[in-house]
Every structure is written in C-alpha cells, then in structure tokens.
C-alpha cells in the first residue's frame, strides 16, 4: 500500500508543479526576453526512480521593433551582463532606461555592464550601439557591451525576473555578437502551449484524486470487514 500512496502523491505533486509553471509562464507572456520554465524527468537513485526537475527553455523570442535607442536585443548567442550590487547577473531582457548620470538600467534597476567590467555610462545626446556591441556616445566609442554565453546553458540558474546567475568559469565572451538597437526580444512563451499544459496538469490531478478516493474506499471497506471478524 505504501507504494500506491507514493504513486498517488507523485501524480498530485507533479501536477501541482506543472500547473504552477504554466501559470508563471502565462504571467510573463508580455515580459521582454523572458525564458519559459519547463519541467523534465530524470532517473535518480540506485532504483532508477523518476524525478521531475525544472529548467529553462532558452529558445529565442520574436523580435519587436520599438525604435527606442535604449531597447536592445541579441542574436541567437549571448546574454547581457548587468550588475546587482556586487553581483553580476545575465539576461536576454534588453529593455533599459537611461538615468540622469548616464547609466543604463534594467527595469529592476541593475546596471548594464561593459566588456571588462564597469557600468555603461553615456553623456551625449546621441547614443548608438553597433551590431558588434560597440557603444558610440555622440559618435565617439566609449566601450563595448559585455555579452557572454556558455556552451552548457544548464549552468544558468534563475535569479529573479528574467535574470540568471552562472559560475564565472563556465562563461565566455561572445566573439561575434549580433546586437540590434531599437528592438526587443519578446517572451518565448506560447499562451496556447501553456493553456494545454495547464489543462493536462488539471486532468492528471483529477486522475490522482480519483485514485486517492479509491484507496480511501478500499481502506474503509477493509477496516469495516476486520471489525466484523
């Protein structure tokens, strides 16, 4: 009976996690550069028990032209580096705003970083960023964007909305980045896919609940039978 209970608990637990993932993905449907959360199964332990883990789908979202000079997007490779206090995080979300002191900040207030370290700071009226990431401040080069990636993107761990952390030793500068100014990468979430996943999770939860009810019914009958003996 213990294995039966574990099986039912596993069904209900997996269904709950999948529904939570779908709900979170749908909540970020319009968040630029958001990477949908996915679950996948792996075998663990000496008895090859199936375990469900959560990862990220790093496929690119569609480009959206905004013509805002502080909206940036990347080609297939690379992540922007941004500074949060003393930590550096990585993101495909290229929606930045310019502060009075000339820094470019994410919507969370994290500073866009230069290759080699340091905040991006611009002072001129005209700011252009070339396709290879060079920053032109009134047509004068002031640095190049830090754009990094990893051959193993499983090393990226979610930090907060649209941001990832990664061990420094797993990262490398992208040699030939493709930077597009005035363009944002949209979320890669598909509302249709997530609604299907949510419905499947609910149906699976219902089947698990039915199994739990069958178990309760059988246990009730067994207790009644033993009480009559």
Coordinates of C-alpha atoms in Angstrom, one line a residue:
X1 CA 0.0 0.0 0.0
X2 CA 3.0 2.3 0.7
X3 CA 4.0 2.2 -3.0
X4 CA 0.4 3.0 -4.0
X5 CA 0.3 6.1 -1.7
X6 CA 3.7 7.2 -3.1
X7 CA 2.5 6.9 -6.6
X8 CA -0.7 8.9 -6.0
X9 CA 1.4 11.6 -4.1
X10 CA 3.8 11.7 -7.0
X11 CA 1.0 12.3 -9.5
X12 CA -0.5 15.1 -7.4
X13 CA 2.8 16.7 -6.7
X14 CA 3.9 16.7 -10.4
X15 CA 0.5 18.1 -11.5
X16 CA 0.7 20.9 -9.0
X17 CA 4.3 21.8 -10.1
X18 CA 3.3 21.8 -13.8
X19 CA 0.3 24.0 -13.1
X20 CA 2.5 26.4 -11.2
X21 CA 5.0 26.6 -14.1
X22 CA 2.3 27.2 -16.7
X23 CA 0.7 29.9 -14.5
X24 CA 4.1 31.6 -14.1
X25 CA 4.9 31.4 -17.8
X26 CA 1.5 32.9 -18.7
X27 CA 2.1 35.7 -16.2
X28 CA 5.3 36.6 -18.1
X29 CA 3.7 36.3 -21.6
X30 CA 4.5 40.0 -22.3
X31 CA 7.8 40.3 -20.4
X32 CA 10.6 41.1 -22.9
X33 CA 13.3 38.4 -23.1
X34 CA 11.5 36.1 -20.6
X35 CA 12.5 32.4 -21.0
X36 CA 9.7 30.0 -20.2
X37 CA 10.2 27.5 -17.4
X38 CA 9.9 23.8 -18.3
X39 CA 10.0 20.6 -16.4
X40 CA 11.7 17.4 -17.4
X41 CA 12.2 13.9 -16.0
X42 CA 15.4 12.3 -15.0
X43 CA 16.3 8.9 -13.4
X44 CA 17.9 9.2 -9.9
X45 CA 19.0 6.8 -7.2
X46 CA 20.0 3.2 -7.2
X47 CA 16.5 2.1 -8.1
X48 CA 16.3 4.5 -11.1
X49 CA 13.4 6.4 -9.6
X50 CA 11.9 9.0 -11.8
X51 CA 12.3 12.6 -10.6
X52 CA 10.9 15.8 -12.1
X53 CA 13.2 18.8 -12.4
X54 CA 12.7 22.3 -13.6
X55 CA 14.7 24.0 -16.3
X56 CA 14.6 26.9 -18.8
X57 CA 13.7 27.0 -22.5
X58 CA 16.3 29.3 -24.0
X59 CA 14.9 29.4 -27.5
X60 CA 14.7 33.0 -28.8
X61 CA 11.5 35.1 -28.7
X62 CA 10.3 37.1 -31.7
X63 CA 12.0 40.5 -32.3
X64 CA 9.7 43.5 -31.8
X65 CA 10.8 46.9 -33.3
X66 CA 10.4 49.7 -30.8
X67 CA 12.8 52.4 -32.2
X68 CA 13.7 53.2 -28.6
X69 CA 17.6 53.6 -28.6
X70 CA 17.8 52.0 -25.2
X71 CA 15.9 48.9 -26.2
X72 CA 18.4 46.2 -27.2
X73 CA 18.2 42.6 -28.4
X74 CA 20.7 39.9 -29.2
X75 CA 21.0 37.2 -31.9
X76 CA 20.9 33.5 -31.1
X77 CA 24.0 33.8 -28.9
X78 CA 24.7 35.8 -25.8
X79 CA 23.3 37.4 -22.6
X80 CA 23.7 40.9 -21.4
X81 CA 25.7 41.3 -18.2
X82 CA 24.1 43.5 -15.5
X83 CA 25.3 44.5 -12.1
X84 CA 23.1 44.0 -9.0
X85 CA 25.0 45.5 -6.0
X86 CA 28.3 43.5 -6.1
X87 CA 27.0 40.6 -8.2
X88 CA 26.8 40.2 -12.0
X89 CA 23.7 38.6 -13.5
X90 CA 22.8 37.7 -17.0
X91 CA 19.7 38.4 -19.1
X92 CA 18.2 38.4 -22.6
X93 CA 15.8 41.1 -21.4
X94 CA 17.2 44.2 -23.2
X95 CA 14.8 46.9 -22.0
X96 CA 16.9 49.6 -20.4
X97 CA 16.3 53.2 -19.2
X98 CA 18.9 56.0 -19.0
X99 CA 19.4 57.7 -15.7
X100 CA 20.4 61.3 -15.1
X101 CA 24.1 60.2 -14.6
X102 CA 24.0 58.4 -18.0
X103 CA 23.9 54.8 -16.8
X104 CA 21.6 52.2 -18.5
X105 CA 19.5 50.3 -16.0
X106 CA 17.1 47.3 -16.3
X107 CA 13.5 47.7 -15.1
X108 CA 14.7 46.2 -11.8
X109 CA 17.4 48.9 -11.5
X110 CA 20.5 46.8 -12.4
X111 CA 23.3 48.5 -14.4
X112 CA 24.3 47.3 -17.9
X113 CA 27.9 46.3 -18.0
X114 CA 30.9 46.9 -20.2
X115 CA 33.2 44.3 -21.6
X116 CA 36.0 44.0 -19.0
X117 CA 33.7 45.3 -16.2
X118 CA 32.2 48.6 -15.2
X119 CA 28.8 50.3 -15.8
X120 CA 27.8 51.6 -19.2
X121 CA 27.8 55.4 -18.9
X122 CA 26.8 57.7 -21.8
X123 CA 26.7 61.5 -21.7
X124 CA 25.9 62.7 -25.2
X125 CA 22.6 63.4 -26.9
X126 CA 23.1 60.6 -29.5
X127 CA 23.8 57.0 -28.4
X128 CA 24.4 54.4 -31.0
X129 CA 25.3 50.7 -30.4
X130 CA 26.8 48.9 -33.4
X131 CA 25.8 45.3 -34.2
X132 CA 29.0 44.0 -32.6
X133 CA 28.2 45.8 -29.3
X134 CA 30.4 48.9 -29.6
X135 CA 28.9 52.0 -27.8
X136 CA 29.1 55.3 -29.7
X137 CA 28.4 58.3 -27.5
X138 CA 27.9 61.3 -29.8
X139 CA 29.8 59.1 -32.4
X140 CA 32.8 58.6 -30.0
X141 CA 33.4 55.0 -29.0
X142 CA 33.3 54.6 -25.2
X143 CA 33.4 50.8 -24.8
X144 CA 31.8 47.6 -25.8
X145 CA 28.9 45.8 -24.2
X146 CA 29.7 42.7 -22.2
X147 CA 27.9 39.9 -24.0
X148 CA 28.6 36.4 -22.7
X149 CA 27.3 32.8 -23.1
X150 CA 28.1 29.3 -22.0
X151 CA 28.4 26.1 -24.1
X152 CA 26.3 24.5 -21.4
X153 CA 23.3 26.7 -20.7
X154 CA 22.1 24.3 -17.9
X155 CA 24.7 26.2 -15.8
X156 CA 22.5 29.2 -15.8
X157 CA 20.3 29.4 -12.7
X158 CA 17.3 31.6 -12.4
X159 CA 17.9 34.5 -10.1
X160 CA 14.9 36.8 -10.4
X161 CA 12.5 38.0 -13.1
X162 CA 14.3 37.4 -16.4
X163 CA 17.7 37.2 -14.8
X164 CA 20.2 34.3 -14.4
X165 CA 23.3 33.6 -12.4
X166 CA 26.1 31.4 -13.6
X167 CA 29.6 30.3 -12.4
X168 CA 32.1 32.7 -14.0
X169 CA 34.4 29.8 -15.1
X170 CA 31.6 28.5 -17.3
X171 CA 31.2 31.7 -19.3
X172 CA 33.0 33.2 -22.3
X173 CA 32.7 36.4 -24.2
X174 CA 30.7 36.0 -27.5
X175 CA 33.2 36.7 -30.2
X176 CA 30.8 37.8 -32.9
X177 CA 27.6 39.1 -31.2
X178 CA 24.6 40.4 -33.0
X179 CA 23.2 43.4 -31.2
X180 CA 20.1 45.2 -32.5
X181 CA 19.3 48.6 -31.2
X182 CA 15.7 49.8 -31.1
X183 CA 14.5 46.2 -31.0
X184 CA 13.3 44.0 -28.1
X185 CA 13.2 40.2 -27.9
X186 CA 9.7 39.1 -26.8
X187 CA 8.9 36.4 -24.4
X188 CA 9.2 32.9 -25.8
X189 CA 6.0 31.8 -24.0
X190 CA 3.1 30.5 -26.2
X191 CA -0.2 31.1 -24.5
X192 CA -1.7 28.1 -26.4
X193 CA 1.0 25.7 -25.3
X194 CA 0.8 26.8 -21.7
X195 CA -3.0 26.5 -21.6
X196 CA -2.7 23.0 -23.0
X197 CA -0.1 22.1 -20.3
X198 CA -2.4 23.6 -17.6
X199 CA -5.4 21.5 -18.7
X200 CA -3.2 18.4 -18.8
X201 CA -2.0 19.1 -15.3
X202 CA -5.5 19.6 -14.1
X203 CA -6.7 16.3 -15.7
X204 CA -3.7 14.5 -14.3
X205 CA -4.5 15.9 -10.8
X206 CA -8.1 14.7 -11.2
X207 CA -7.0 11.2 -12.0
X208 CA -4.7 11.2 -9.0
X209 CA -7.6 12.4 -6.8
X210 CA -9.8 9.5 -8.1
X211 CA -7.0 7.0 -7.2
X212 CA -6.8 8.6 -3.8
X213 CA -10.6 8.2 -3.4
X214 CA -10.4 4.5 -4.5
X215 CA -7.7 3.9 -1.9
X216 CA -9.7 5.6 0.9
X217 CA -12.8 3.5 -0.1
X218 CA -10.8 0.2 -0.1
X219 CA -9.2 1.1 3.3
X220 CA -12.7 1.9 4.7
X221 CA -14.1 -1.4 3.5
X222 CA -11.1 -3.3 4.9
X223 CA -11.5 -1.7 8.3
X224 CA -15.2 -2.5 8.3
X225 CA -14.6 -6.1 7.3
X226 CA -11.9 -6.6 10.0
X227 CA -14.2 -5.0 12.6
X228 CA -16.9 -7.6 11.8
X229 CA -14.5 -10.6 12.2

